[in-house]
XYZ file of C-alpha atoms in Angstrom:
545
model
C -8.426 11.448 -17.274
C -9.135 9.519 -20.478
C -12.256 12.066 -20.662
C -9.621 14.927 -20.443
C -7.045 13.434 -23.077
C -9.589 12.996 -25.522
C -10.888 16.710 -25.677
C -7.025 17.899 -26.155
C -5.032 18.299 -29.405
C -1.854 19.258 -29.953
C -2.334 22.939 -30.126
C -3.751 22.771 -26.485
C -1.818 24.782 -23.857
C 0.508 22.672 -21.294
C -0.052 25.220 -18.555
C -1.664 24.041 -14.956
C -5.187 25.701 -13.069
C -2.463 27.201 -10.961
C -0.327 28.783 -12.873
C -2.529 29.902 -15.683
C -4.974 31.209 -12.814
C -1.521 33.446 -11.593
C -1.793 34.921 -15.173
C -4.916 36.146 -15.326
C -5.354 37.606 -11.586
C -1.914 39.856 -12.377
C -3.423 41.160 -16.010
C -6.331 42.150 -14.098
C -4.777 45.079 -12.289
C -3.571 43.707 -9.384
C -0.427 45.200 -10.331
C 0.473 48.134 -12.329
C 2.670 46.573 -14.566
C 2.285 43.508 -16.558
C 4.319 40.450 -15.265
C 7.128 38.793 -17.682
C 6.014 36.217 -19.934
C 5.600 33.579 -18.016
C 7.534 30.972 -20.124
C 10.674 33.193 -19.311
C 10.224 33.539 -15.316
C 13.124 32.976 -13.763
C 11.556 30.529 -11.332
C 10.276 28.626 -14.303
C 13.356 28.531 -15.736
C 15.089 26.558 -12.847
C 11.988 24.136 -12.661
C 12.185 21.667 -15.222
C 8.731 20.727 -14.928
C 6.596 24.022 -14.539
C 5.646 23.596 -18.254
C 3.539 20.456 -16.580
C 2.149 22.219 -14.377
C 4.129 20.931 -11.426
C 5.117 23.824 -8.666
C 8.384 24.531 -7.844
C 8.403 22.123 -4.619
C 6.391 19.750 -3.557
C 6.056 18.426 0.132
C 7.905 15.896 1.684
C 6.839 14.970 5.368
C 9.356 14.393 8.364
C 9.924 10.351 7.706
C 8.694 7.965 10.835
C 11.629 6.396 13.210
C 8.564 3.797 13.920
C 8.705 0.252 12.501
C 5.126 -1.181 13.118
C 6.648 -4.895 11.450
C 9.186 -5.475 13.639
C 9.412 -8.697 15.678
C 11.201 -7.436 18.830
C 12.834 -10.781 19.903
C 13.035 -12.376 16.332
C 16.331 -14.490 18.105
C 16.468 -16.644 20.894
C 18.700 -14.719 23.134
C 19.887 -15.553 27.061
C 20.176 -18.097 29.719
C 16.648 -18.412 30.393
C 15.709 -18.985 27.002
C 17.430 -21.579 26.329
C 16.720 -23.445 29.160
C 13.405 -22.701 28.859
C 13.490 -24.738 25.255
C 15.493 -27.317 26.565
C 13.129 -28.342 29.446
C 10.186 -27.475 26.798
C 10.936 -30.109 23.800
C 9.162 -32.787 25.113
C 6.081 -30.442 26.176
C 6.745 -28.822 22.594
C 6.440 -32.658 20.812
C 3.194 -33.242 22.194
C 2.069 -29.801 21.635
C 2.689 -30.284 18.118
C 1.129 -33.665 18.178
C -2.067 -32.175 19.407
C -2.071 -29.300 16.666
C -1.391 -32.063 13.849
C -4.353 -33.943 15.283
C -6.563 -30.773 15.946
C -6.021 -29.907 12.715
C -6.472 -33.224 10.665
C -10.064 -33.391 12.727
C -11.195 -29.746 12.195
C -10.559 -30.243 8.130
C -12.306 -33.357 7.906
C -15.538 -32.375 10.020
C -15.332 -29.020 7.549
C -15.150 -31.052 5.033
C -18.016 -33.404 6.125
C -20.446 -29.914 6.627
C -19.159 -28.428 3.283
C -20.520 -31.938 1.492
C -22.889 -31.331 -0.890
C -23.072 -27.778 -0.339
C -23.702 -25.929 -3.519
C -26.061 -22.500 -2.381
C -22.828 -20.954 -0.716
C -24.830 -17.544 -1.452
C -27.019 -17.547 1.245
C -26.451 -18.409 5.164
C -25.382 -21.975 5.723
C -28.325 -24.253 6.878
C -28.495 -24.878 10.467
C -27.199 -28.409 10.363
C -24.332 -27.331 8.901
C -23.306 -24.393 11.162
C -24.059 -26.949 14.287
C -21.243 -29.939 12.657
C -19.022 -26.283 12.415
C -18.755 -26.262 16.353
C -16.315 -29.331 16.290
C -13.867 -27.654 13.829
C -14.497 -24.402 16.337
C -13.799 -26.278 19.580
C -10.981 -27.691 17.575
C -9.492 -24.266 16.938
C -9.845 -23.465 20.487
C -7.824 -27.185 21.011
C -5.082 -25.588 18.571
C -4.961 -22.174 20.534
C -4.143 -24.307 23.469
C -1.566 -26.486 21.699
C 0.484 -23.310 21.055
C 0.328 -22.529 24.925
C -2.867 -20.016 25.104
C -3.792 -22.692 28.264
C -6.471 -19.022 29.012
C -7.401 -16.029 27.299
C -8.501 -12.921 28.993
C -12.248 -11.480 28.401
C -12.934 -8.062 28.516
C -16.639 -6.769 27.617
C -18.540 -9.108 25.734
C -19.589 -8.863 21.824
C -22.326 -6.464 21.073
C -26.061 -8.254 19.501
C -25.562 -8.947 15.856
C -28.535 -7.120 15.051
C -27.043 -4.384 16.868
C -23.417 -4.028 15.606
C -23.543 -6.274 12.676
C -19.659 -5.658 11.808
C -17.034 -6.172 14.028
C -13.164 -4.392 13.987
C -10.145 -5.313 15.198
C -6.318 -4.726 15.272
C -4.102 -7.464 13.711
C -0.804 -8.644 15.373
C -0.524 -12.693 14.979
C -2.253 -15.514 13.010
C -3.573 -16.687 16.419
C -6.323 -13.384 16.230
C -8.306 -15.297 13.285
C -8.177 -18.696 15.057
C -9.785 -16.861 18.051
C -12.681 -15.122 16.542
C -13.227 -18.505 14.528
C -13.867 -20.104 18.017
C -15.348 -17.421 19.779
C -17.712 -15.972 17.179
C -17.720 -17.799 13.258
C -18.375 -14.740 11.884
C -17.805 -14.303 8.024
C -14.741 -12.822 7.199
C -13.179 -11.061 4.445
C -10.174 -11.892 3.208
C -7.006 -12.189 0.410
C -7.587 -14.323 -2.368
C -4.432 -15.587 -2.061
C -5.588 -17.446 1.142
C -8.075 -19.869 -0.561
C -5.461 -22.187 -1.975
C -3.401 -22.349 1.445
C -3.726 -25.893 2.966
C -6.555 -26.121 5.332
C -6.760 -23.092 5.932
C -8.794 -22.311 2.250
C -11.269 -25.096 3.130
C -12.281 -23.697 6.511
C -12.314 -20.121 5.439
C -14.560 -21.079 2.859
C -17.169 -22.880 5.403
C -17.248 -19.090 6.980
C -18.518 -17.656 3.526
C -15.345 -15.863 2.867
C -15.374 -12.808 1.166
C -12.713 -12.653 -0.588
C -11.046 -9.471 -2.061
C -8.105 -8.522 -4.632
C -6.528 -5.290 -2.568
C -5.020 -4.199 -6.167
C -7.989 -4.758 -7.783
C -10.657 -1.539 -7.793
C -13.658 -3.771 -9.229
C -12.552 -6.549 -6.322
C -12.946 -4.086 -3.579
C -16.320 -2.798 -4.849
C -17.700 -5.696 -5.128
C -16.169 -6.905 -1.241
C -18.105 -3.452 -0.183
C -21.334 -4.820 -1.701
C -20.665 -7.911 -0.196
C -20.055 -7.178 3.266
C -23.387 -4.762 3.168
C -25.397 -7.582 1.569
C -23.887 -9.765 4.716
C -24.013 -7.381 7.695
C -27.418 -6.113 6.459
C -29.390 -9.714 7.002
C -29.549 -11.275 10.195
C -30.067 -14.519 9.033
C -25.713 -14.802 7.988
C -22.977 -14.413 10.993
C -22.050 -10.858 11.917
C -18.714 -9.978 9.774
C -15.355 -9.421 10.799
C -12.196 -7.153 9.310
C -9.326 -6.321 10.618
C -9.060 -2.616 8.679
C -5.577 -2.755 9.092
C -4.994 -4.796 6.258
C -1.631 -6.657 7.252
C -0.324 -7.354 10.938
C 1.366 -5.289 13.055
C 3.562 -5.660 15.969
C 0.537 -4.141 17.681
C 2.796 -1.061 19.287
C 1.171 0.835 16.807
C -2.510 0.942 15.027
C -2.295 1.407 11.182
C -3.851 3.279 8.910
C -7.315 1.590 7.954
C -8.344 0.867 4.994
C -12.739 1.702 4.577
C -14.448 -1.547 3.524
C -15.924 -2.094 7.144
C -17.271 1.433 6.977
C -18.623 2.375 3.336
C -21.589 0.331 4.034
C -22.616 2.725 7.352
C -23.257 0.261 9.934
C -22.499 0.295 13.413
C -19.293 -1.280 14.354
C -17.949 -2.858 17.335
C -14.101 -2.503 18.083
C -12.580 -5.184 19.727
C -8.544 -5.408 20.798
C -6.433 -7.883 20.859
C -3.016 -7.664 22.875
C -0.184 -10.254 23.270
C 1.562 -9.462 26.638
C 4.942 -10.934 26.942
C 8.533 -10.174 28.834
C 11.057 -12.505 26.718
C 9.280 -13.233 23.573
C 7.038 -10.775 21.038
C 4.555 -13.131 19.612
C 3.635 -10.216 16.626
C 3.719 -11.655 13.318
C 6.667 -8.969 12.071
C 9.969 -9.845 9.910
C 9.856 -13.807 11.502
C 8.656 -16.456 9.425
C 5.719 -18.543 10.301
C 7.804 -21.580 10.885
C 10.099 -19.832 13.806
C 6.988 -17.986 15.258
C 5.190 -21.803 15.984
C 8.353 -22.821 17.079
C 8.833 -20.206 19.786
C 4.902 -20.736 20.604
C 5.761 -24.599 20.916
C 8.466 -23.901 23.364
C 6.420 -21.066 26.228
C 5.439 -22.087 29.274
C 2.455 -19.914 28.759
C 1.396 -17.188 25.672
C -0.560 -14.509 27.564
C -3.746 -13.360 25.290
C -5.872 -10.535 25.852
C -9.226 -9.723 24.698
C -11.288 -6.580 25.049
C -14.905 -5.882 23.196
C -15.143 -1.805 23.192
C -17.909 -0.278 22.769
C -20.215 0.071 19.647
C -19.018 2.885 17.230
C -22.307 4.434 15.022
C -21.598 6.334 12.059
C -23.180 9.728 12.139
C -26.458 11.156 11.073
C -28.398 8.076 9.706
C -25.307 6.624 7.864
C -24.591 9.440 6.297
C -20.851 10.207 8.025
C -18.105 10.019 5.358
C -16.438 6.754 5.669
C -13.290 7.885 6.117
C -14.100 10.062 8.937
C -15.805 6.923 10.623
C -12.688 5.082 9.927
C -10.304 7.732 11.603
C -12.969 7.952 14.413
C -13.173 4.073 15.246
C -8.793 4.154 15.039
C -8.610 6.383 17.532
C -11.028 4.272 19.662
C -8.844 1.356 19.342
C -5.350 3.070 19.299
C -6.993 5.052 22.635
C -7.467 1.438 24.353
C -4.360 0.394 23.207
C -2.123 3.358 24.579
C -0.965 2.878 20.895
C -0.474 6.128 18.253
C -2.057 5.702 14.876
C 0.419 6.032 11.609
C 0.047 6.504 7.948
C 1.815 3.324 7.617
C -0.286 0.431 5.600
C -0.297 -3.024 3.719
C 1.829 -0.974 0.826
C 4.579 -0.182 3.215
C 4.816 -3.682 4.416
C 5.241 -4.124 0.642
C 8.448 -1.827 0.321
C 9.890 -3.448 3.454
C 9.783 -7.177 1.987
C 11.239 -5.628 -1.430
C 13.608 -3.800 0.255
C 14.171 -6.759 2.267
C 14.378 -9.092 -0.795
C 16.785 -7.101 -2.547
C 19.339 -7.458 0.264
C 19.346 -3.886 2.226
C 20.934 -4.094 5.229
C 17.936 -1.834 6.566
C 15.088 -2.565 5.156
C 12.533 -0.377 7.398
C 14.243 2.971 6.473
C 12.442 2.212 3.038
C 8.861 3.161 4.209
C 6.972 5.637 3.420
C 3.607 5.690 4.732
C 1.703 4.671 1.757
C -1.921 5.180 3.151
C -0.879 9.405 3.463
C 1.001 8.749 0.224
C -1.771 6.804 -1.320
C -4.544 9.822 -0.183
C -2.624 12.456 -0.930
C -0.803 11.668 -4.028
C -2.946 8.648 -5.766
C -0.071 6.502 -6.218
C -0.688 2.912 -6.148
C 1.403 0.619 -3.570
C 2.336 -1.183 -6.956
C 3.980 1.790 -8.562
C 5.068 2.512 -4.882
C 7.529 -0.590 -5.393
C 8.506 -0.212 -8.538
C 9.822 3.280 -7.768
C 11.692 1.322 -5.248
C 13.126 -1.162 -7.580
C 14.257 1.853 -9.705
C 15.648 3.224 -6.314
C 17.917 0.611 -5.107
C 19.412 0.165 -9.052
C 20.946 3.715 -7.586
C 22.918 1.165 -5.054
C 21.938 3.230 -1.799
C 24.583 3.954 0.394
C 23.795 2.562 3.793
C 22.087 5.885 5.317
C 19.833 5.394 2.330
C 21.105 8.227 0.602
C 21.962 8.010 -3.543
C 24.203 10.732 -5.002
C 24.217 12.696 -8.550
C 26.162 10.178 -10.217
C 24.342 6.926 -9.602
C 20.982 8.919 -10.369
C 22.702 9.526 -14.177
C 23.509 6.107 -14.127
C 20.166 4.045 -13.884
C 18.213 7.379 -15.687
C 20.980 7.004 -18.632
C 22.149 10.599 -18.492
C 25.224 12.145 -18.669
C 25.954 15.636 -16.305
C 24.366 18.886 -17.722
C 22.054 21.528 -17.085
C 18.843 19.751 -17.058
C 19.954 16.715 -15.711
C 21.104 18.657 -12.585
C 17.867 20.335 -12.325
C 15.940 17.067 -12.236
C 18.222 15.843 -9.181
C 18.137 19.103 -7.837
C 14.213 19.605 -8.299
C 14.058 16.054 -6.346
C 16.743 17.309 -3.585
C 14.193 19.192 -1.607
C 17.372 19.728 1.392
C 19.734 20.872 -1.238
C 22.800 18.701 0.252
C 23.792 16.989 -2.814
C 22.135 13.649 -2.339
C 18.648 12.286 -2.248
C 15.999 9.832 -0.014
C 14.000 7.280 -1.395
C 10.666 9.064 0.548
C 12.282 12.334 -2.167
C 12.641 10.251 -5.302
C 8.996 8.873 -4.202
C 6.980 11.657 -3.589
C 9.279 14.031 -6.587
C 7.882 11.097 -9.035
C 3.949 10.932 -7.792
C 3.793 14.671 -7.757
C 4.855 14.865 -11.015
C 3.086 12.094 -12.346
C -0.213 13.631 -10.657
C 0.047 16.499 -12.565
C -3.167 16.755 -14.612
C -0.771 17.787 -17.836
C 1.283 14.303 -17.472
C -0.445 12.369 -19.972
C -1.293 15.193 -22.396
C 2.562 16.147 -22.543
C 3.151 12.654 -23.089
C 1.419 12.094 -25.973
C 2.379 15.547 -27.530
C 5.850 14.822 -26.883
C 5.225 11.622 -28.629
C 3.919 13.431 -31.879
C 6.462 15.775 -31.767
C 9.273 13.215 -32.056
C 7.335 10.828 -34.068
C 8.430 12.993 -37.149
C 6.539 11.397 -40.344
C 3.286 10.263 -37.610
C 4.198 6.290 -38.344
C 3.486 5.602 -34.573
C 6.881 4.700 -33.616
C 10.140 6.451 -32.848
C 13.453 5.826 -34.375
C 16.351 6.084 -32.345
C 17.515 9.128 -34.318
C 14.280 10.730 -34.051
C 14.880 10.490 -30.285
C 18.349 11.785 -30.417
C 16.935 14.534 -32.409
C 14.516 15.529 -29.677
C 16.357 15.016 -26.762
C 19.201 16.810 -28.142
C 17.420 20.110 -27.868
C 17.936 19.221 -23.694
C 21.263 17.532 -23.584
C 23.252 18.357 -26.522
C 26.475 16.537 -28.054
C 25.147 13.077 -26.961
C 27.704 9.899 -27.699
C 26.667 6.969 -29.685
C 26.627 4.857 -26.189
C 24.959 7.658 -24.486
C 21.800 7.729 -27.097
C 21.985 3.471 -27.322
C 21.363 3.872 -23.521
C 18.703 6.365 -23.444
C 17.031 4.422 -26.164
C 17.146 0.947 -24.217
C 15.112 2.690 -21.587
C 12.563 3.663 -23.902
C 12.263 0.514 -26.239
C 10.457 -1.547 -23.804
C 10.133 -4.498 -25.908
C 13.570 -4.273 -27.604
C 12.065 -4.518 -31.197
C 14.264 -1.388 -31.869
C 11.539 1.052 -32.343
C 9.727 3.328 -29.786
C 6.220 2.450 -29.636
C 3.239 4.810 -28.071
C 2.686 2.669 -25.153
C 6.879 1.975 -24.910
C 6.695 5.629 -24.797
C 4.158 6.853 -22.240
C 5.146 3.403 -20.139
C 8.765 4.680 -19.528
C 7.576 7.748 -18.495
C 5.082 6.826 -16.238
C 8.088 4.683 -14.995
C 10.872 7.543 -15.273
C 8.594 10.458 -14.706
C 11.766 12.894 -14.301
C 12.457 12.344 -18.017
C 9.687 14.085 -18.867
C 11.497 16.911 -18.926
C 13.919 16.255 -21.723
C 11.376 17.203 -23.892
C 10.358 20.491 -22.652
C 12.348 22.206 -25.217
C 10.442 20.481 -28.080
C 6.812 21.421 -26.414
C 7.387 25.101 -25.907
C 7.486 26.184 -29.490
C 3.690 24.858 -29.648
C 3.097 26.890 -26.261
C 4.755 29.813 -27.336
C 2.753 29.711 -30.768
C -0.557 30.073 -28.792
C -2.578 33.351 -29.074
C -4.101 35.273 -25.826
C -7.515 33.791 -27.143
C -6.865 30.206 -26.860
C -4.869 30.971 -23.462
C -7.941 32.521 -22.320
C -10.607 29.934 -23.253
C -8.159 27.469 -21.547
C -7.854 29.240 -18.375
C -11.664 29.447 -18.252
């Protein structure tokens, strides 16, 4: 994109591949007659963004009733619960002095094979990996202090040198504890987890590989990593759970492709937690009441089932993402389970929707990973659209009307502030979703002419080229959109815009707030189309080609 920017100026046309491709097929005699101009198209005229590029809709999918976080017994409910945790407090206290002792154990022997330890590129020497079975036979110690007394075995793990990556679905913390006993492999995980107590010190003694999910040079080098690792038989076969976050395992989620870029075979393995009065899934509990419940069961049932091997196609050469999808349905077929869009970024918009206080939080999903695919929107920007979103003060259906969408874009009712609502109110019934205000703001920020009519706009109103804009320089260029502003309406409009509140509009306060407000983009159509409408049929031409 930076590529693209540089090789425009100001004189060059802000018309899309579509639309300027539309131009030339009806001047070719496909019809008798040439068309309008196409500035003036009537269509155009009510879509305050064709001079973008952007179409006159854009598509907005039938939103999922599923909720793949949810805990299903988050609250201790009935007779038989409670006397189940009256009669299990003492069991529970000497439960929980096993863990504490389990635990105190495990980190010290990790600590003990960790000592001196300094080539942490390369497998960990025998003697090492042998003092590593205490902290494992610990770990099975803890599974049993939190009432996993047996765990169900079906199939067994493929040879290493066979299926050198292993796959599985994520519902509880108690899946990670399990393959630790059962198989030390090397994992790959957050960074976030190396400081956590414990926990970072024993991940580490698996040769962690660890991975910033927001962070494109992070995941490359994870990919490298985990085909450096799976590729040598000498370090432990590698585990992922592609799912990227837990679910309440009723569903499988969309994967993300580190476990398959490399092209190895994989081995699927699923995990269920079968239970009548109390879901064990890591959803919207915390940690603290999840242990508790554990501490107070009779019995957690745990089931585990090794699938078999999925290969990648034709020597390795099978897109990964078609490997990924193929290996989902494997495990979402053992399962009985469907397979959603849903992802890590959607678990995202439910904790912020969460955080800010909505009284239902899951209707604010979106399924990020067909979001992500589709549209190229980051789960980052994903959440910040929903910040901007809730400032509308949702009603409870979720829904935000034309007056609360003036109020956080600081407009006032006119023409093209109805056409923005309207262009994002894809039912036409007078209010709008957040999965509308979401996808309205991606697709237009996709548009390959975003940036370039950013920056043009920028010149345009950036009258004596200082590289700022004054506030009446502003009101001078949005008033060509919404005419007779008030002092207070322009102060408010300019607040938005001025970032940094140094009372000047700089380039990157500029292009910022409309990456941010994407629908204002619009306001300064009127100010671009002189420099379209200057344009001869030679420079159109050499564009469209």
């Amino acid at each position: 994109m930076a590529a693209a920017s540089a090789d425009q100026s100001l004189s060059t046309p802000l018309l899309s591949d579509n639309h300027q491709n539309h131009h030339v097929i009806l001047t070719v005699h496909d019809h008798p007659d040439p068309p309008p101009p196409l500035i003036h198209d009537s269509n155009r005229l009510n879509n305050p963004f064709s001079f973008i590029g952007a179409e006159d809709g854009f598509e907005v999918p039938e939103s999922s009733t599923i909720d793949p976080f949810r805990n299903y017994t988050p609250k201790i409910e009935g007779l038989y619960e409670w006397v189940k945790i009256v009669i299990c407090l003492p069991i529970a206290l000497a439960r929980l002095v096993l863990f504490g002792l389990c635990l105190m154990v495990g980190y010290a022997t990790t600590r003990l094979a960790m000592y001196g330890w300094k080539d942490k590129e390369n497998p960990m020497p025998t003697w090492r990996s042998r003092l590593m079975w205490v902290t494992r036979f610990c770990s099975r110690a803890i599974l049993f202090s939190f009432g996993y007394h047996w765990i169900k075995r079906r199939g067994k793990p493929a040879p290493r040198k066979i299926a050198p990556i292993i796959v599985s679905n994520h519902v509880s913390y108690i899946d990670p504890i399990f393959f630790f006993y059962e198989l030390f492999p090397t994992i790959v995980s957050s960074e976030s987890h190396d400081s956590m107590p414990f926990v970072g010190t024993i991940i580490r003694a698996m040769q962690v590989i660890y991975v910033d999910r927001f962070s494109r040079s992070s995941r490359k080098h994870a990919v490298n990593e985990i085909k450096r690792k799976a590729s040598s038989n000498r370090f432990p076969r590698v585990l992922l759970f592609p799912e990227g976050t837990t679910s309440n395992g009723r569903v499988v989620l969309s994967f993300q492709l580190g476990a398959f870029i490399p092209g190895y075979p994989v081995q699927p393995v699923i995990v269920r937690y079968p239970h009548v009065h109390f879901d064990q899934s890591w959803g919207n509990i915390s940690i603290a009441k999840l242990m508790f419940r554990m501490f107070l069961q009779f019995h957690n049932f745990m089931e585990v089932e090794y699938l078999p091997i999925v290969s990648p196609h034709e020597n390795r050469k099978e897109n990964a993402t078609h490997f990924a999808h193929r290996t989902g349905r494997a495990i979402a077929s053992a399962l009985n389970v469907v397979q959603t869009s849903h992802s890590y970024g959607d678990f995202m918009l439910l904790s912020k929707a969460a955080e800010l206080n909505q009284e239902k939080p899951s209707m604010y999903m979106a399924e990020m990973a067909w979001v992500q695919s589709s549209l190229h929107l980051r789960a980052l920007e994903a959440v910040d659209f929903l910040e901007i979103f809730l400032s509308m003060n949702p009603n409870q259906s979720g829904y935000v009307e034309f007056h609360d969408f003036l109020r956080v874009l600081r407009l006032k009712p006119c023409g093209i502030s109805e056409k923005m609502f309207e262009y994002i109110d894809v039912l036409k019934i007078g209010k709008i979703t957040f999965k509308q205000f979401l996808l309205g703001s991606a697709h237009i920020l996709k548009q390959p002419l975003f940036r370039q009519a950013c920056e043009l706009a920028f010149s345009e109103c950036d009258v004596n080229g200082k590289n700022f804009i004054l506030k009446q320089e502003l009101q001078d260029a949005v008033s060509l959109s919404i005419p007779n502003l008030s002092c207070d309406e322009i102060n408010g409009l300019f607040s938005l815009f001025d970032l940094d509140s140094d009372g000047r509009i700089s380039k990157d306060d500029f292009i910022s707030c409309l990456r941010r407000y994407p629908l204002l983009v619009s306001l300064f159509a009127p100010k671009l189309l002189p420099t379209i409408l200057s344009m001869d049929d030679h420079s159109l031409i050499e564009e469209i080609s």
